Amino acid sequence: DWSVFETPFPGVEAYLEPLLDIKGVGPAYVGPTLAEGEDLWGVVRAPVSYGAGAYHEIRRYPLGAATTVEEIAAHRWPTTDWFDYAGLPERVAAAQSGGEYCLMASNGNIFESSWYMRGFEQMLLDLALEPDLAHAILGRVCDFWVEHFRRVLTAVPGEIDLVFTADDIGGQ
């Protein structure tokens, strides 16, 4: 019966929802208004078409041209004050309203957030040739994520089951 191909598929998220017992939860962003395509690190992405779909590629690496630790320090670094941690209890309650789920706070990507600001090749070169620059960026990003997760876990003690990074922070 070919009629099954005429019914629109509801989408991957709708299909997986009843099968998954994990829900993401995090604080609302209340920081400065960001430009279209800009993230909290100052990285700007724009969609690039690949036929049937698009991928959001980096268009601006805000630290790409930095040559000194002082230039890196002068960057507009995000702060955890840009998030509403006081609103987390209500977000947790909403996430658990349909049953008990594993609540996950994510995604503290230290290396990826760093190279997104610098450029992948340049960040790898910095690790080898300009370690002070690499460490200045990695240190600021790591400090942000540590404080972010500390504030998340403090705002809703015992409610978050999983905190993770999906980052490339190891080697073979």
mmCIF file of C-alpha atoms in Angstrom:
data_model
loop_
_atom_site.group_PDB
_atom_site.id
_atom_site.type_symbol
_atom_site.label_atom_id
_atom_site.label_comp_id
_atom_site.label_asym_id
_atom_site.label_seq_id
_atom_site.Cartn_x
_atom_site.Cartn_y
_atom_site.Cartn_z
ATOM 1 C CA ASP A 1 0.000 0.000 0.000
ATOM 2 C CA TRP A 2 1.720 3.172 -1.260
ATOM 3 C CA SER A 3 -0.592 5.456 0.715
ATOM 4 C CA VAL A 4 1.857 5.406 3.652
ATOM 5 C CA PHE A 5 4.179 7.582 1.560
ATOM 6 C CA GLU A 6 1.464 10.207 1.092
ATOM 7 C CA THR A 7 1.127 10.875 4.834
ATOM 8 C CA PRO A 8 3.602 13.526 5.963
ATOM 9 C CA PHE A 9 6.083 12.232 8.514
ATOM 10 C CA PRO A 10 5.709 14.178 11.771
ATOM 11 C CA GLY A 11 9.452 14.766 12.096
ATOM 12 C CA VAL A 12 12.239 13.152 14.042
ATOM 13 C CA GLU A 13 11.586 15.085 17.268
ATOM 14 C CA ALA A 14 7.902 14.135 17.336
ATOM 15 C CA TYR A 15 8.784 10.512 16.585
ATOM 16 C CA LEU A 16 11.434 10.290 19.313
ATOM 17 C CA GLU A 17 9.611 12.229 22.047
ATOM 18 C CA PRO A 18 7.647 9.285 23.514
ATOM 19 C CA LEU A 19 10.775 7.115 23.345
ATOM 20 C CA LEU A 20 13.177 9.404 25.231
ATOM 21 C CA ASP A 21 13.321 9.845 28.982
ATOM 22 C CA ILE A 22 15.810 12.748 28.932
ATOM 23 C CA LYS A 23 14.835 16.409 28.798
ATOM 24 C CA GLY A 24 17.162 19.359 28.593
ATOM 25 C CA VAL A 25 16.724 22.190 31.054
ATOM 26 C CA GLY A 26 18.630 25.414 31.508
ATOM 27 C CA PRO A 27 18.276 29.047 32.488
ATOM 28 C CA ALA A 28 16.734 31.634 30.192
ATOM 29 C CA TYR A 29 19.097 34.017 28.436
ATOM 30 C CA VAL A 30 18.479 37.588 29.679
ATOM 31 C CA GLY A 31 21.722 39.200 28.517
ATOM 32 C CA PRO A 32 22.372 41.849 25.910
ATOM 33 C CA THR A 33 20.545 41.647 22.607
ATOM 34 C CA LEU A 34 22.564 39.628 20.120
ATOM 35 C CA ALA A 35 22.749 40.336 16.405
ATOM 36 C CA GLU A 36 21.088 37.907 14.028
ATOM 37 C CA GLY A 37 23.154 34.729 13.897
ATOM 38 C CA GLU A 38 25.374 35.815 16.812
ATOM 39 C CA ASP A 39 25.934 33.673 19.883
ATOM 40 C CA LEU A 40 26.931 34.779 23.371
ATOM 41 C CA TRP A 41 30.650 34.424 22.490
ATOM 42 C CA GLY A 42 30.335 36.921 19.630
ATOM 43 C CA VAL A 43 30.589 34.237 16.942
ATOM 44 C CA VAL A 44 28.362 34.929 13.926
ATOM 45 C CA ARG A 45 26.934 32.116 11.828
ATOM 46 C CA ALA A 46 24.921 32.216 8.624
ATOM 47 C CA PRO A 47 23.062 29.440 6.802
ATOM 48 C CA VAL A 48 24.778 27.932 3.791
ATOM 49 C CA SER A 49 22.587 25.813 1.518
ATOM 50 C CA TYR A 50 23.584 22.258 0.735
ATOM 51 C CA GLY A 51 20.685 21.422 -1.525
ATOM 52 C CA ALA A 52 17.722 20.207 0.476
ATOM 53 C CA GLY A 53 18.968 21.725 3.731
ATOM 54 C CA ALA A 54 21.312 24.272 5.208
ATOM 55 C CA TYR A 55 24.145 24.286 7.699
ATOM 56 C CA HIS A 56 24.963 27.324 9.824
ATOM 57 C CA GLU A 57 28.631 28.043 9.161
ATOM 58 C CA ILE A 58 30.785 30.506 11.038
ATOM 59 C CA ARG A 59 31.014 33.832 9.232
ATOM 60 C CA ARG A 60 32.895 35.807 11.903
ATOM 61 C CA TYR A 61 35.525 34.581 14.336
ATOM 62 C CA PRO A 62 35.642 37.462 16.850
ATOM 63 C CA LEU A 63 39.158 36.576 18.075
ATOM 64 C CA GLY A 64 40.475 35.438 14.706
ATOM 65 C CA ALA A 65 42.857 38.369 14.299
ATOM 66 C CA ALA A 66 43.966 38.691 17.938
ATOM 67 C CA THR A 67 47.745 38.644 18.390
ATOM 68 C CA THR A 68 48.080 39.444 22.111
ATOM 69 C CA VAL A 69 46.663 38.265 25.414
ATOM 70 C CA GLU A 70 45.510 41.857 25.972
ATOM 71 C CA GLU A 71 43.355 41.746 22.823
ATOM 72 C CA ILE A 72 41.815 38.518 24.057
ATOM 73 C CA ALA A 73 41.167 40.034 27.494
ATOM 74 C CA ALA A 74 39.445 43.042 25.836
ATOM 75 C CA HIS A 75 36.897 40.794 24.078
ATOM 76 C CA ARG A 76 33.277 41.096 25.233
ATOM 77 C CA TRP A 77 33.214 37.905 27.283
ATOM 78 C CA PRO A 78 29.864 36.497 28.362
ATOM 79 C CA THR A 79 29.022 36.370 32.025
ATOM 80 C CA THR A 80 26.708 34.085 33.949
ATOM 81 C CA ASP A 81 24.790 37.236 34.908
ATOM 82 C CA TRP A 82 23.337 37.025 31.399
ATOM 83 C CA PHE A 83 21.166 34.078 32.518
ATOM 84 C CA ASP A 84 18.146 33.789 34.820
ATOM 85 C CA TYR A 85 19.096 31.023 37.234
ATOM 86 C CA ALA A 86 16.303 32.063 39.629
ATOM 87 C CA GLY A 87 13.782 30.874 37.020
ATOM 88 C CA LEU A 88 15.175 27.333 36.927
ATOM 89 C CA PRO A 89 12.771 25.834 39.520
ATOM 90 C CA GLU A 90 9.826 26.728 37.271
ATOM 91 C CA ARG A 91 11.626 25.330 34.217
ATOM 92 C CA VAL A 92 12.358 22.084 36.064
ATOM 93 C CA ALA A 93 8.709 21.797 37.138
ATOM 94 C CA ALA A 94 7.567 22.364 33.546
ATOM 95 C CA ALA A 95 10.000 19.727 32.242
ATOM 96 C CA GLN A 96 8.727 17.199 34.801
ATOM 97 C CA SER A 97 5.024 18.025 34.287
ATOM 98 C CA GLY A 98 4.447 15.096 31.923
ATOM 99 C CA GLY A 99 6.168 12.515 34.137
ATOM 100 C CA GLU A 100 9.561 11.949 35.665
ATOM 101 C CA TYR A 101 12.441 12.533 33.271
ATOM 102 C CA CYS A 102 16.194 12.524 33.488
ATOM 103 C CA LEU A 103 16.956 16.249 33.467
ATOM 104 C CA MET A 104 20.061 17.280 31.618
ATOM 105 C CA ALA A 105 21.944 20.576 31.753
ATOM 106 C CA SER A 106 24.261 21.054 28.815
ATOM 107 C CA ASN A 107 26.418 21.909 26.868
ATOM 108 C CA GLY A 108 29.700 23.216 28.284
ATOM 109 C CA ASN A 109 31.938 22.940 25.240
ATOM 110 C CA ILE A 110 35.333 24.316 26.250
ATOM 111 C CA PHE A 111 37.430 23.570 23.170
ATOM 112 C CA GLU A 112 34.655 24.059 20.610
ATOM 113 C CA SER A 113 33.541 27.401 22.087
ATOM 114 C CA SER A 114 37.182 28.493 22.049
ATOM 115 C CA TRP A 115 37.952 27.579 18.469
ATOM 116 C CA TYR A 116 34.628 29.003 17.294
ATOM 117 C CA MET A 117 35.984 32.385 18.421
ATOM 118 C CA ARG A 118 39.471 31.893 17.006
ATOM 119 C CA GLY A 119 39.092 29.571 14.025
ATOM 120 C CA PHE A 120 39.911 25.857 14.155
ATOM 121 C CA GLU A 121 43.244 25.980 12.348
ATOM 122 C CA GLN A 122 44.388 29.073 14.227
ATOM 123 C CA MET A 123 43.455 27.552 17.600
ATOM 124 C CA LEU A 124 45.480 24.423 16.814
ATOM 125 C CA LEU A 125 48.424 26.576 15.729
ATOM 126 C CA ASP A 126 48.085 28.609 18.933
ATOM 127 C CA LEU A 127 48.257 25.465 21.055
ATOM 128 C CA ALA A 128 51.621 24.680 19.474
ATOM 129 C CA LEU A 129 53.090 28.114 18.708
ATOM 130 C CA GLU A 130 51.286 30.668 20.915
ATOM 131 C CA PRO A 131 50.177 28.745 24.008
ATOM 132 C CA ASP A 132 49.594 31.961 25.998
ATOM 133 C CA LEU A 133 46.898 32.974 23.498
ATOM 134 C CA ALA A 134 45.286 29.534 23.510
ATOM 135 C CA HIS A 135 45.344 29.343 27.307
ATOM 136 C CA ALA A 136 43.870 32.849 27.636
ATOM 137 C CA ILE A 137 40.875 31.826 25.534
ATOM 138 C CA LEU A 138 40.464 28.319 26.957
ATOM 139 C CA GLY A 139 40.762 29.638 30.508
ATOM 140 C CA ARG A 140 38.013 32.231 30.062
ATOM 141 C CA VAL A 141 35.697 29.720 28.398
ATOM 142 C CA CYS A 142 36.359 27.057 31.049
ATOM 143 C CA ASP A 143 35.783 29.545 33.882
ATOM 144 C CA PHE A 144 32.460 30.560 32.331
ATOM 145 C CA TRP A 145 31.195 26.973 32.044
ATOM 146 C CA VAL A 146 32.331 25.999 35.541
ATOM 147 C CA GLU A 147 30.464 28.976 37.036
ATOM 148 C CA HIS A 148 27.442 28.365 34.803
ATOM 149 C CA PHE A 149 27.072 24.760 35.937
ATOM 150 C CA ARG A 150 27.748 25.705 39.558
ATOM 151 C CA ARG A 151 24.883 28.186 39.381
ATOM 152 C CA VAL A 152 22.574 25.717 37.603
ATOM 153 C CA LEU A 153 23.192 22.993 40.186
ATOM 154 C CA THR A 154 22.857 25.446 43.082
ATOM 155 C CA ALA A 155 19.576 26.877 41.765
ATOM 156 C CA VAL A 156 17.862 23.472 41.685
ATOM 157 C CA PRO A 157 19.700 21.215 44.171
ATOM 158 C CA GLY A 158 19.251 17.524 43.432
ATOM 159 C CA GLU A 159 17.047 18.145 40.381
ATOM 160 C CA ILE A 160 19.627 17.886 37.578
ATOM 161 C CA ASP A 161 20.564 14.295 36.794
ATOM 162 C CA LEU A 162 23.083 14.847 34.031
ATOM 163 C CA VAL A 163 25.549 17.565 33.100
ATOM 164 C CA PHE A 164 27.718 17.007 30.074
ATOM 165 C CA THR A 165 30.005 18.368 27.450
ATOM 166 C CA ALA A 166 29.949 17.084 23.905
ATOM 167 C CA ASP A 167 33.359 18.553 23.268
ATOM 168 C CA ASP A 168 36.586 17.376 21.739
ATOM 169 C CA ILE A 169 38.734 17.613 24.880
ATOM 170 C CA GLY A 170 40.696 14.388 24.674
ATOM 171 C CA GLY A 171 43.052 12.649 22.321
ATOM 172 C CA GLN A 172 44.099 9.229 21.274
#
